[in-house]
């Protein structure tokens, strides 16, 4: 397959962006991140949301522009034409405490401090019943069950190399390989 689209999803801190960036060179693909479409560029970042129609338009344009693309991050509710545009969806899941610990470490490394409201929001992903109507484990599993393409579930604290290898194994029968 000369062109393909892979979507990597999971809770904040589960490693979606890391896997997309590691997988892209293996497949000669472009790594895209949903945060770059969802959020307007601000300082500090992640403060102002981009208009929904514009974010949808931008990500669709980039997916068309890049025949081999890997999109990391959530796009739930962005529209069927986008949500069903993938040849494979990879779902990453980490134990709650490990994921939140990694988020704290990432916040400290990036910004020199931890944004506690963000950590509380991200930690709520695993709440049952959900505390967020859209960004929660239950809704993400429902969304995954609605995909028309194969879904690869990678659960647990796997290394990036292990995740890349398992994703490549899943892609092989789809005739997706490096150019």
XYZ file of N, CA and C in Angstrom, residues 1 167-176:
33
model
N 0.859 -1.168 0.000
C 0.000 0.000 0.000
C 0.902 1.226 0.000
N 3.218 -2.834 16.386
C 2.450 -2.083 15.391
C 2.870 -2.498 13.985
N 4.164 -2.644 13.757
C 4.639 -3.088 12.442
C 4.110 -4.482 12.108
N 4.044 -5.371 13.097
C 3.473 -6.707 12.870
C 2.015 -6.599 12.442
N 1.273 -5.701 13.072
C -0.142 -5.525 12.737
C -0.312 -4.936 11.333
N 0.614 -4.089 10.945
C 0.534 -3.438 9.628
C 0.941 -4.364 8.488
N 1.785 -5.351 8.752
C 2.314 -6.227 7.696
C 1.210 -6.863 6.846
N 0.167 -7.454 7.429
C -0.880 -8.056 6.595
C -1.659 -7.028 5.762
N -1.585 -5.775 6.154
C -2.270 -4.712 5.402
C -1.408 -4.210 4.243
N -0.249 -4.845 4.055
C 0.707 -4.459 3.011
C 1.227 -3.053 3.206
N 1.373 -2.662 4.453
C 1.954 -1.355 4.778
C 3.376 -1.613 5.233
